[in-house]
Amino acid sequence: MSEAPALILPEKSRSIAADLRRRLGPDKVKDDFPTITAYSVDASIYKVVPKAVVTAETEDDIAATIAYAVSAGVPVTPRAAGTNLTGSAVGEGIILDCGGMTRLLELNVEERWARVQPGLNLTEFNKKLEPHGLMFGPDPSSRDMCKLGGMLSNNSAGPHTLRYGSVKENVHAIRIHLSSGTWLTAEVLADGDPATEAVLASQPALAETVALVRKHADLIRSKKPRVSKNSSGYNLFGLVDGLDQGIVDLPKLFVGSEGTLGVISEATLKLVDRPIQTATALIHFRHLEDVGQAVFDLLPLTPMALEVMDANTLNLIGRAAHGVPADAAATLLAEFDGTVGTGGASAGPPPPGMGLSIPAILDRVTAICRKYRLCEDPTVAVEKEHQEQLWKARNALYPTLYRYDPKKKPINYVDDVVVAANRITELMRYLAGFFKGQEVNVAVFGHIGNGNAHIVPLLDVNDRHDFEAMVAGYHEIHETVVTRFGGSICGEHGDGRVRAEFLPRYFGEDLYRLFKQVKAAFDPTGILNPGVKISDTPFTEHIDYVRLSKPCATCGKCNSVCPVYDVFQSEDMSSRGWFEIVTAPGYDYLNSKRVVEACVNCKSCRTVCPAGVDVSDLILQKRAEHPNKLAGLLFGLQGQPWLFEPFIKLLGRTQGLWDRPLPRKVLEQALAPILHQLASTARLPAEMVLPKLAPRLLRERYAELTEEQGHRGPVAYFHGCAANYFQDGVGDAMIAVLRRNGVEPVLPRQRCSGTPIETYGHVDRVKDCARFNVDSLSRYETIVTGCASCTLMLKDYPKWFQGEERRRAEAVAEKVRHVSEVLAGEGLKAAPTRPCGKTVTYHSSCHLRAAGVTKPPRDLLKRIPGVRYVEMRDADRCAGGAGTFLVKDYATSQKIFERKRAAIRDSGAEVVATSCPACMIQLKNGLRGEVEVRHIAELLRDAYQ
Ligand SMILES: Cc1cc2nc3c(=O)[nH]c(=O)nc-3n(C[C@H](O)[C@H](O)[C@H](O)COP(=O)(O)OP(=O)(O)OC[C@H]3O[C@@H](n4cnc5c(N)ncnc54)[C@H](O)[C@@H]3O)c2cc1C
Ligand code: SF4
Ligand code: SF4
């Protein structure tokens, strides 16, 4: 067998989704433009457009999809988070997305194992394990995005593989569906045992594979990679090793098989103890040669991780931005724990460094470093936050490289080689020479302790010179790694579509033939992920030349914070997917309205994107091409204060009458057809807790502070719509705390900042508001806000203007401060004295985070006497209110809130504080008095009384 046969018949392709819907029901199968587009990419350089996508929820869904695919001859590509770098989660037939199977099924703390579903994200998994002092050892840098199914299938690894090994060393069992239609529990069996024989008898493909391995054991042994990591080929080496020890080690066969042998529905994973304390050292070397020797000196201290970045990598990500000295030739990150190892994968007798305390280890690190020519003393971090800061650049390295040049992009085609650890500086020197000869800029970084180098050249693949350099480099570097260094072409990323072509050269024709026999045994019809791992298709096939000129690295980091993805776990309902959809050539608002209107505009994607992409902004631009008519009418009404404000006050005065269960039910019915014009999901549910509307607006209650009444001063309080129209205590508290701190704020003339208007596409109206506000605010020295969205919008005003208007908007933006920024530090002139006496946690509003304000609100809360501050889990995640999204799609907004509710509950807080009146609406509605909801200004005001 060579390549899988041509599988999809032309007449079949249109009926695939319909066939699948008949078997799986309408909700789990999609083939519309946005879905197909979002699933046509992963984090690799490839694009393959599928015919249909199945979002599996159960084992039955998996079995039904495979049965159909076998019967109809349609390829199936299993998928988890789609963050692989090799094109192994894209395919031309059915994408079987198991990413929605996210459950932790069983946890045995005593025996340190867990049974999981393939869609569980690694960081989420580790969060669940943290209270038990446990974690999963292997940790790819993509840990916030990737899922366990993908990690298992790629045999992923990461910085801590040095201590814990790759995934293959951390698995007890895998439950996998085979194309024969049967389920197999792949676990470690005793060779020759009757039970083992029974398993083999019931699974002919397995029996054939084990027989092949026995027969060719010598060949397999002779070809076994002699380096510490390998994820290339099928792991027949692990099977032979097992047989040599009297076991049939089945997990070894399936870990790293990249969805080409079956579909995983469950796995039982080994867990390790979470280190009690860790320390990170950041060491900048002036000479590359010193790094190799230093690594050798550090290894006896049993580091958990040793990561290197070469000089060019440091240049490309920007030395100044990351505080890297100009003369650093390489930077080493070393992480240590002070405890004895837990018997992870690479456990042997404890080496001499084990058991030392953290200070003792750090003393030794300092002593070792003295031997070398460093740019400066090593930076050492023991606090979690500081350590995360040191790791930040390394973890986001690959997508950060996307910022470097609009055309030359980091291309993964020789990205994952492994050599003996003591030869890695030799490898780096060879690579520097090679790429210099090609006149190609390249970043080389990686897990130096394992000899695993990630080589990421920056190329414009649409340019002939660069394309040829890529093809030549692919062959030359892989060849050199294999022949001169005796290394592996793949440590952890998998073969995928990238390395498949090179496998016969790497392993030799005989072993490669054996791989093909194994593949044919498990997948005789060739439907399982064809084109991946076992394929003679050149690696240049399916390269996405269009996408590689776009700014998005498709790394998926934004998906990890996107609240909509969190709920739907599906690529067409995700930030990364939306980038792909709205920038695709076939995009049209009408064929993609469903997804374009689903973004809550939380801006979390923009906050985390290492490549500097703002997906939310792109989506808003698309909405602006089709502004919502009803929203236009409502904002038009709001723009007529003489009409709008009396109406609000009337509603405020009569709220006691109409805001009761029965009238609200009537109101819900009456408003339904009108709100339908906003979105098909829009409604004002009778059960939703509404904010208290103001019978007298804030500007009327504090008329003496308004500009209209002649009040003047250097500080303006931009209250925005919520604090003016709702009597929720925020505006009063803001004014009270500013006054206590010696500021008599002016309430300047103002219009809506524009945030809600922008979300409905009315950009001209946003510009009008912005223009009015810039005019009005220009004369003040400081503009204080109490609302997260107003803060961000005012700071973002320059984006709406050009020339002189832009300069004025920039000047205003410079002066905008959230109240927490104004009062943190020296700004808090009057010390609050009245003890609060409550446990308080903080919900960090998304727009304030996007405006870069995260620490001041927390610092301010901690300065209130008697506050027992607890940081809640997921403080930085969207609560789902998102301004009017709550009304636009109440059901989704409540699903998003579930996670926040759990985090607040688990924190044990009596009060949840926030910095935004809009978030307060969602929090109050979701918590229903279970936990008190307060703006930080209110808590501070109370502490003054
Ligand atoms: C910025 C960045 C950094 C990275 N750093 C690392 C790193 O440090 N170490 C590392 O090892 N990798 C790294 N990767 C690569 C990638 O994140 C990992 O390989 C990851 O484990 C893939 O997981 P996933 O959930 O995204 O899987 P996917 O990409 O969805 O799938 C990967 C493979 O698994 C198969 N698969 C998925 N689910 C199933 C299933 N249920 N049954 C059978 N097969 C299945 C797919 O068909 C595919 O072949 C990085 C990627 C990025 C973008
Ligand atoms: S938008 Fe940014 S974070 Fe999201 S996939 Fe693209 S590069 Fe990654
Ligand atoms: S703004 Fe929020 S909801 Fe929209 S794409 Fe970004 S993260 Fe997702």
Coordinates of C-alpha atoms in Angstrom, one line a residue, residues 601 603 616-617 619-621 623-624 635 752 754-763 765-766 793 796 799-800:
N601 CA -16.9 41.6 21.9
K603 CA -11.8 41.7 23.5
S616 CA -13.0 41.3 17.7
D617 CA -12.2 44.4 15.7
I619 CA -15.8 41.1 13.4
L620 CA -17.0 44.6 14.3
Q621 CA -15.9 45.8 10.9
R623 CA -21.0 44.0 11.3
A624 CA -20.5 47.6 10.2
F635 CA -29.4 54.5 19.6
C752 CA -22.3 57.4 24.9
G754 CA -19.8 54.2 21.6
T755 CA -19.1 50.6 22.7
P756 CA -22.7 49.3 22.5
I757 CA -23.3 51.2 19.3
E758 CA -20.2 49.7 17.6
T759 CA -21.3 46.2 18.4
Y760 CA -24.4 46.8 16.2
G761 CA -22.4 48.1 13.4
H762 CA -23.3 51.8 13.5
V763 CA -19.8 53.2 13.1
R765 CA -22.8 57.2 15.0
V766 CA -19.8 55.9 17.0
M793 CA -13.4 52.9 24.2
D796 CA -9.2 53.5 21.7
K799 CA -8.4 54.5 15.8
W800 CA -11.5 56.3 14.5

